[in-house]
Amino acid sequence: MVELGQTVEAAHAPTPTNDSEAILFRQLYETLTELDCEGNLRGRLAERWEPDADARVWMVTLAPRRFWDGSALRAQDVVASWRTSALRVGVGRSPFCWVRPDRMRAIDDRRIEVALPAPMRDFPRVLAHPALAVASPRPGATWPVGSGTFMIAQATTGQLSCPPNPYASPAGMSERAPRLTIRMKTGSDPRDLAGQEPVVRRVWSRKAVSFLATRGLQVERLPWSRRYVLLLPDPVALTLDRSDIATVVADAEAEPTAMLGWKDAPCVELALPSDVEAGSAQEQSTGSETDSSASDGGSPGATERRLEVWSIANDPDAMRIAERVAARASASLAKAVVSNPVESIPFYSTLRAGRALAFVVAIPEELETTCEAPGELTTDAPWLLDGWDQWRRLAHPAGASGGSPAELERYLIESARVVPILRTGASLVSRPGLVGVRIDGSGLPRFGRAGWSGGSPLP
């Protein structure tokens, strides 16, 4: 039994919108490549990937695979799935600022050509992004079919029955793969696990983890985490104590941080399309509809900026951080500053225009998305790149440099437009004896080889 604490929607598959969907969809749908917990790249649905001379156009060849209904998984299915996901995620956001719907095509049933907006030698790592998992809808079916280790056989209110996929790759399964039962308990307290039947759950609350450990449950600290940062369209003299702000997320594995975590990114080059930088400059010069009042310095119009700290409404930690930052900003500026939790669409449209005092953003600290994080952040908030070219010229007076994730991190922090606040982490909690759970590059568990030592497989 695997318990999920958030709502799971079939309509979102295969692109997760929360932590619970990320865990479930990882069992059902596959990406073309994957990273293990040490950052090693290997093929999943793809068996080969080849760039042209400058790594701008890539040819990806699929392995012969099938969906869980037995139908062949074709290149056309991959392209259709990516285009659908791009509409949900947004073509300007990672990974679709790289894998663009109008720049991909199926050559035949097994080959896909992807033309990138800029050369990128690390493109195979982008193919491991969770948003590029492949699903295919079927008439009359609630859930799209996938090719993952498990399939959905029965769905009832609050529970899914997920037997092994008979067509799945044997690489991710044991000979006697478990049958998963997925139970959704929205809003439940993780500490309730102590009195339940054997169950597995990913838990972010440090208090809950400590409590469950004292009740004899098995706790495994998962790698990676997420970092919360404050984005400031117009750097202001705010007095912010990271330790003070971190206390509002005391329930999580929170610690103050002064970094974005890009210094040791595994990518060879900066994952920042050149036209993202050009787009930022173009919007500033033309006075686009999203920011018609931009000031001379390229910053969003300060006269229309709301004295608000924005966050996404379905992220409780971000909301708590925004409330604390708003309170501290009110005292620092001697003006009323309020927090404003909103849905993702208005959040990102306002973030792009920079029309608030500050924005709280979560940056996943995952191997599968680290290389895309700089591009995603600067695409969501193009005004962050104001001054980037000038900064690079000063940093490299002897010659041009394309920049690196570490350099971009240094620039963003020195410009005072990005203030790292804290980082959080999760643990996998289960009854003692759970073995065989593999953790991938997203810090997500895979249950294809899971079981109980000395007992029956995972129920």
JSON list of C-alpha atoms in Angstrom, two decimals, residues 215-325:
[
{"chain": "A", "resi": 215, "resn": "ARG", "atom": "CA", "xyz": [6.96, 4.55, 16.78]},
{"chain": "A", "resi": 216, "resn": "GLY", "atom": "CA", "xyz": [9.24, 1.99, 15.14]},
{"chain": "A", "resi": 217, "resn": "LEU", "atom": "CA", "xyz": [8.65, 2.87, 11.50]},
{"chain": "A", "resi": 218, "resn": "GLN", "atom": "CA", "xyz": [11.47, 2.75, 8.96]},
{"chain": "A", "resi": 219, "resn": "VAL", "atom": "CA", "xyz": [12.63, 6.18, 7.78]},
{"chain": "A", "resi": 220, "resn": "GLU", "atom": "CA", "xyz": [14.89, 6.69, 4.76]},
{"chain": "A", "resi": 221, "resn": "ARG", "atom": "CA", "xyz": [16.11, 10.21, 3.99]},
{"chain": "A", "resi": 222, "resn": "LEU", "atom": "CA", "xyz": [15.66, 10.82, 0.27]},
{"chain": "A", "resi": 223, "resn": "PRO", "atom": "CA", "xyz": [18.25, 12.66, -1.80]},
{"chain": "A", "resi": 224, "resn": "TRP", "atom": "CA", "xyz": [17.61, 16.09, -3.29]},
{"chain": "A", "resi": 225, "resn": "SER", "atom": "CA", "xyz": [15.07, 18.58, -2.15]},
{"chain": "A", "resi": 226, "resn": "ARG", "atom": "CA", "xyz": [13.75, 21.93, -3.27]},
{"chain": "A", "resi": 227, "resn": "ARG", "atom": "CA", "xyz": [15.04, 25.43, -2.68]},
{"chain": "A", "resi": 228, "resn": "TYR", "atom": "CA", "xyz": [12.77, 28.39, -2.09]},
{"chain": "A", "resi": 229, "resn": "VAL", "atom": "CA", "xyz": [13.95, 31.72, -3.42]},
{"chain": "A", "resi": 230, "resn": "LEU", "atom": "CA", "xyz": [12.59, 35.24, -3.38]},
{"chain": "A", "resi": 231, "resn": "LEU", "atom": "CA", "xyz": [12.55, 37.02, -6.76]},
{"chain": "A", "resi": 232, "resn": "LEU", "atom": "CA", "xyz": [12.66, 40.83, -6.62]},
{"chain": "A", "resi": 233, "resn": "PRO", "atom": "CA", "xyz": [11.81, 42.70, -9.87]},
{"chain": "A", "resi": 234, "resn": "ASP", "atom": "CA", "xyz": [13.15, 45.90, -8.32]},
{"chain": "A", "resi": 235, "resn": "PRO", "atom": "CA", "xyz": [15.78, 45.14, -5.67]},
{"chain": "A", "resi": 236, "resn": "VAL", "atom": "CA", "xyz": [14.83, 46.99, -2.53]},
{"chain": "A", "resi": 237, "resn": "ALA", "atom": "CA", "xyz": [16.49, 47.43, 0.84]},
{"chain": "A", "resi": 238, "resn": "LEU", "atom": "CA", "xyz": [14.63, 44.66, 2.62]},
{"chain": "A", "resi": 239, "resn": "THR", "atom": "CA", "xyz": [16.03, 43.40, 5.89]},
{"chain": "A", "resi": 240, "resn": "LEU", "atom": "CA", "xyz": [15.53, 39.66, 5.65]},
{"chain": "A", "resi": 241, "resn": "ASP", "atom": "CA", "xyz": [16.84, 37.09, 8.10]},
{"chain": "A", "resi": 242, "resn": "ARG", "atom": "CA", "xyz": [16.90, 33.68, 6.40]},
{"chain": "A", "resi": 243, "resn": "SER", "atom": "CA", "xyz": [16.89, 31.88, 9.74]},
{"chain": "A", "resi": 244, "resn": "ASP", "atom": "CA", "xyz": [13.82, 33.86, 10.79]},
{"chain": "A", "resi": 245, "resn": "ILE", "atom": "CA", "xyz": [11.99, 33.01, 7.56]},
{"chain": "A", "resi": 246, "resn": "ALA", "atom": "CA", "xyz": [12.98, 29.33, 7.81]},
{"chain": "A", "resi": 247, "resn": "THR", "atom": "CA", "xyz": [11.17, 29.03, 11.13]},
{"chain": "A", "resi": 248, "resn": "VAL", "atom": "CA", "xyz": [7.79, 29.29, 9.37]},
{"chain": "A", "resi": 249, "resn": "VAL", "atom": "CA", "xyz": [8.60, 26.01, 7.62]},
{"chain": "A", "resi": 250, "resn": "ALA", "atom": "CA", "xyz": [9.89, 24.42, 10.81]},
{"chain": "A", "resi": 251, "resn": "ASP", "atom": "CA", "xyz": [7.60, 21.53, 10.03]},
{"chain": "A", "resi": 252, "resn": "ALA", "atom": "CA", "xyz": [9.82, 20.67, 7.06]},
{"chain": "A", "resi": 253, "resn": "GLU", "atom": "CA", "xyz": [13.45, 19.69, 6.80]},
{"chain": "A", "resi": 254, "resn": "ALA", "atom": "CA", "xyz": [14.22, 23.38, 6.39]},
{"chain": "A", "resi": 255, "resn": "GLU", "atom": "CA", "xyz": [17.53, 25.15, 6.60]},
{"chain": "A", "resi": 256, "resn": "PRO", "atom": "CA", "xyz": [18.60, 28.63, 5.53]},
{"chain": "A", "resi": 257, "resn": "THR", "atom": "CA", "xyz": [20.57, 28.72, 2.30]},
{"chain": "A", "resi": 258, "resn": "ALA", "atom": "CA", "xyz": [22.51, 31.37, 0.42]},
{"chain": "A", "resi": 259, "resn": "MET", "atom": "CA", "xyz": [22.89, 29.37, -2.82]},
{"chain": "A", "resi": 260, "resn": "LEU", "atom": "CA", "xyz": [20.75, 28.20, -5.73]},
{"chain": "A", "resi": 261, "resn": "GLY", "atom": "CA", "xyz": [22.51, 24.84, -5.96]},
{"chain": "A", "resi": 262, "resn": "TRP", "atom": "CA", "xyz": [23.78, 25.26, -9.53]},
{"chain": "A", "resi": 263, "resn": "LYS", "atom": "CA", "xyz": [27.49, 25.23, -8.74]},
{"chain": "A", "resi": 264, "resn": "ASP", "atom": "CA", "xyz": [27.78, 21.46, -9.09]},
{"chain": "A", "resi": 265, "resn": "ALA", "atom": "CA", "xyz": [25.19, 21.07, -11.85]},
{"chain": "A", "resi": 266, "resn": "PRO", "atom": "CA", "xyz": [26.05, 18.06, -14.06]},
{"chain": "A", "resi": 267, "resn": "CYS", "atom": "CA", "xyz": [25.42, 19.95, -17.31]},
{"chain": "A", "resi": 268, "resn": "VAL", "atom": "CA", "xyz": [28.35, 20.86, -19.53]},
{"chain": "A", "resi": 269, "resn": "GLU", "atom": "CA", "xyz": [26.89, 24.18, -20.65]},
{"chain": "A", "resi": 270, "resn": "LEU", "atom": "CA", "xyz": [24.34, 26.70, -19.44]},
{"chain": "A", "resi": 271, "resn": "ALA", "atom": "CA", "xyz": [20.83, 25.54, -20.32]},
{"chain": "A", "resi": 272, "resn": "LEU", "atom": "CA", "xyz": [19.68, 28.99, -21.36]},
{"chain": "A", "resi": 273, "resn": "PRO", "atom": "CA", "xyz": [18.41, 29.40, -24.95]},
{"chain": "A", "resi": 274, "resn": "SER", "atom": "CA", "xyz": [19.92, 32.43, -26.65]},
{"chain": "A", "resi": 275, "resn": "ASP", "atom": "CA", "xyz": [16.51, 33.62, -27.81]},
{"chain": "A", "resi": 276, "resn": "VAL", "atom": "CA", "xyz": [15.32, 33.80, -24.19]},
{"chain": "A", "resi": 277, "resn": "GLU", "atom": "CA", "xyz": [17.89, 36.52, -23.63]},
{"chain": "A", "resi": 278, "resn": "ALA", "atom": "CA", "xyz": [16.91, 38.21, -26.90]},
{"chain": "A", "resi": 279, "resn": "GLY", "atom": "CA", "xyz": [13.24, 37.95, -25.98]},
{"chain": "A", "resi": 280, "resn": "SER", "atom": "CA", "xyz": [13.83, 39.77, -22.72]},
{"chain": "A", "resi": 281, "resn": "ALA", "atom": "CA", "xyz": [15.60, 42.62, -24.50]},
{"chain": "A", "resi": 282, "resn": "GLN", "atom": "CA", "xyz": [12.92, 42.78, -27.19]},
{"chain": "A", "resi": 283, "resn": "GLU", "atom": "CA", "xyz": [10.11, 43.08, -24.63]},
{"chain": "A", "resi": 284, "resn": "GLN", "atom": "CA", "xyz": [11.93, 45.89, -22.90]},
{"chain": "A", "resi": 285, "resn": "SER", "atom": "CA", "xyz": [12.49, 47.83, -26.13]},
{"chain": "A", "resi": 286, "resn": "THR", "atom": "CA", "xyz": [9.02, 47.35, -27.62]},
{"chain": "A", "resi": 287, "resn": "GLY", "atom": "CA", "xyz": [6.97, 47.75, -24.45]},
{"chain": "A", "resi": 288, "resn": "SER", "atom": "CA", "xyz": [5.03, 44.50, -24.85]},
{"chain": "A", "resi": 289, "resn": "GLU", "atom": "CA", "xyz": [1.52, 43.96, -23.59]},
{"chain": "A", "resi": 290, "resn": "THR", "atom": "CA", "xyz": [2.81, 41.99, -20.61]},
{"chain": "A", "resi": 291, "resn": "ASP", "atom": "CA", "xyz": [4.93, 44.91, -19.45]},
{"chain": "A", "resi": 292, "resn": "SER", "atom": "CA", "xyz": [4.02, 48.09, -21.31]},
{"chain": "A", "resi": 293, "resn": "SER", "atom": "CA", "xyz": [5.28, 50.28, -18.49]},
{"chain": "A", "resi": 294, "resn": "ALA", "atom": "CA", "xyz": [8.86, 48.99, -18.31]},
{"chain": "A", "resi": 295, "resn": "SER", "atom": "CA", "xyz": [11.26, 51.61, -17.03]},
{"chain": "A", "resi": 296, "resn": "ASP", "atom": "CA", "xyz": [14.47, 52.75, -18.70]},
{"chain": "A", "resi": 297, "resn": "GLY", "atom": "CA", "xyz": [16.59, 50.25, -16.82]},
{"chain": "A", "resi": 298, "resn": "GLY", "atom": "CA", "xyz": [14.63, 47.34, -18.23]},
{"chain": "A", "resi": 299, "resn": "SER", "atom": "CA", "xyz": [12.97, 46.63, -14.91]},
{"chain": "A", "resi": 300, "resn": "PRO", "atom": "CA", "xyz": [9.20, 46.15, -14.83]},
{"chain": "A", "resi": 301, "resn": "GLY", "atom": "CA", "xyz": [7.25, 49.35, -14.19]},
{"chain": "A", "resi": 302, "resn": "ALA", "atom": "CA", "xyz": [7.71, 50.25, -10.55]},
{"chain": "A", "resi": 303, "resn": "THR", "atom": "CA", "xyz": [4.73, 52.64, -10.60]},
{"chain": "A", "resi": 304, "resn": "GLU", "atom": "CA", "xyz": [2.32, 49.75, -11.20]},
{"chain": "A", "resi": 305, "resn": "ARG", "atom": "CA", "xyz": [3.99, 47.24, -8.94]},
{"chain": "A", "resi": 306, "resn": "ARG", "atom": "CA", "xyz": [1.73, 45.89, -6.24]},
{"chain": "A", "resi": 307, "resn": "LEU", "atom": "CA", "xyz": [2.98, 45.89, -2.67]},
{"chain": "A", "resi": 308, "resn": "GLU", "atom": "CA", "xyz": [2.39, 42.15, -2.52]},
{"chain": "A", "resi": 309, "resn": "VAL", "atom": "CA", "xyz": [4.43, 38.98, -2.11]},
{"chain": "A", "resi": 310, "resn": "TRP", "atom": "CA", "xyz": [3.05, 36.35, -4.49]},
{"chain": "A", "resi": 311, "resn": "SER", "atom": "CA", "xyz": [3.13, 32.57, -4.08]},
{"chain": "A", "resi": 312, "resn": "ILE", "atom": "CA", "xyz": [1.38, 29.58, -5.64]},
{"chain": "A", "resi": 313, "resn": "ALA", "atom": "CA", "xyz": [-1.70, 28.60, -3.65]},
{"chain": "A", "resi": 314, "resn": "ASN", "atom": "CA", "xyz": [-1.17, 24.81, -3.68]},
{"chain": "A", "resi": 315, "resn": "ASP", "atom": "CA", "xyz": [2.29, 25.08, -2.07]},
{"chain": "A", "resi": 316, "resn": "PRO", "atom": "CA", "xyz": [1.81, 25.54, 1.70]},
{"chain": "A", "resi": 317, "resn": "ASP", "atom": "CA", "xyz": [5.51, 26.18, 2.34]},
{"chain": "A", "resi": 318, "resn": "ALA", "atom": "CA", "xyz": [5.64, 28.92, -0.31]},
{"chain": "A", "resi": 319, "resn": "MET", "atom": "CA", "xyz": [2.53, 30.52, 1.21]},
{"chain": "A", "resi": 320, "resn": "ARG", "atom": "CA", "xyz": [4.06, 30.53, 4.70]},
{"chain": "A", "resi": 321, "resn": "ILE", "atom": "CA", "xyz": [7.28, 32.04, 3.39]},
{"chain": "A", "resi": 322, "resn": "ALA", "atom": "CA", "xyz": [5.33, 34.73, 1.51]},
{"chain": "A", "resi": 323, "resn": "GLU", "atom": "CA", "xyz": [3.38, 35.64, 4.65]},
{"chain": "A", "resi": 324, "resn": "ARG", "atom": "CA", "xyz": [6.56, 36.01, 6.70]},
{"chain": "A", "resi": 325, "resn": "VAL", "atom": "CA", "xyz": [8.34, 38.00, 3.97]}
]
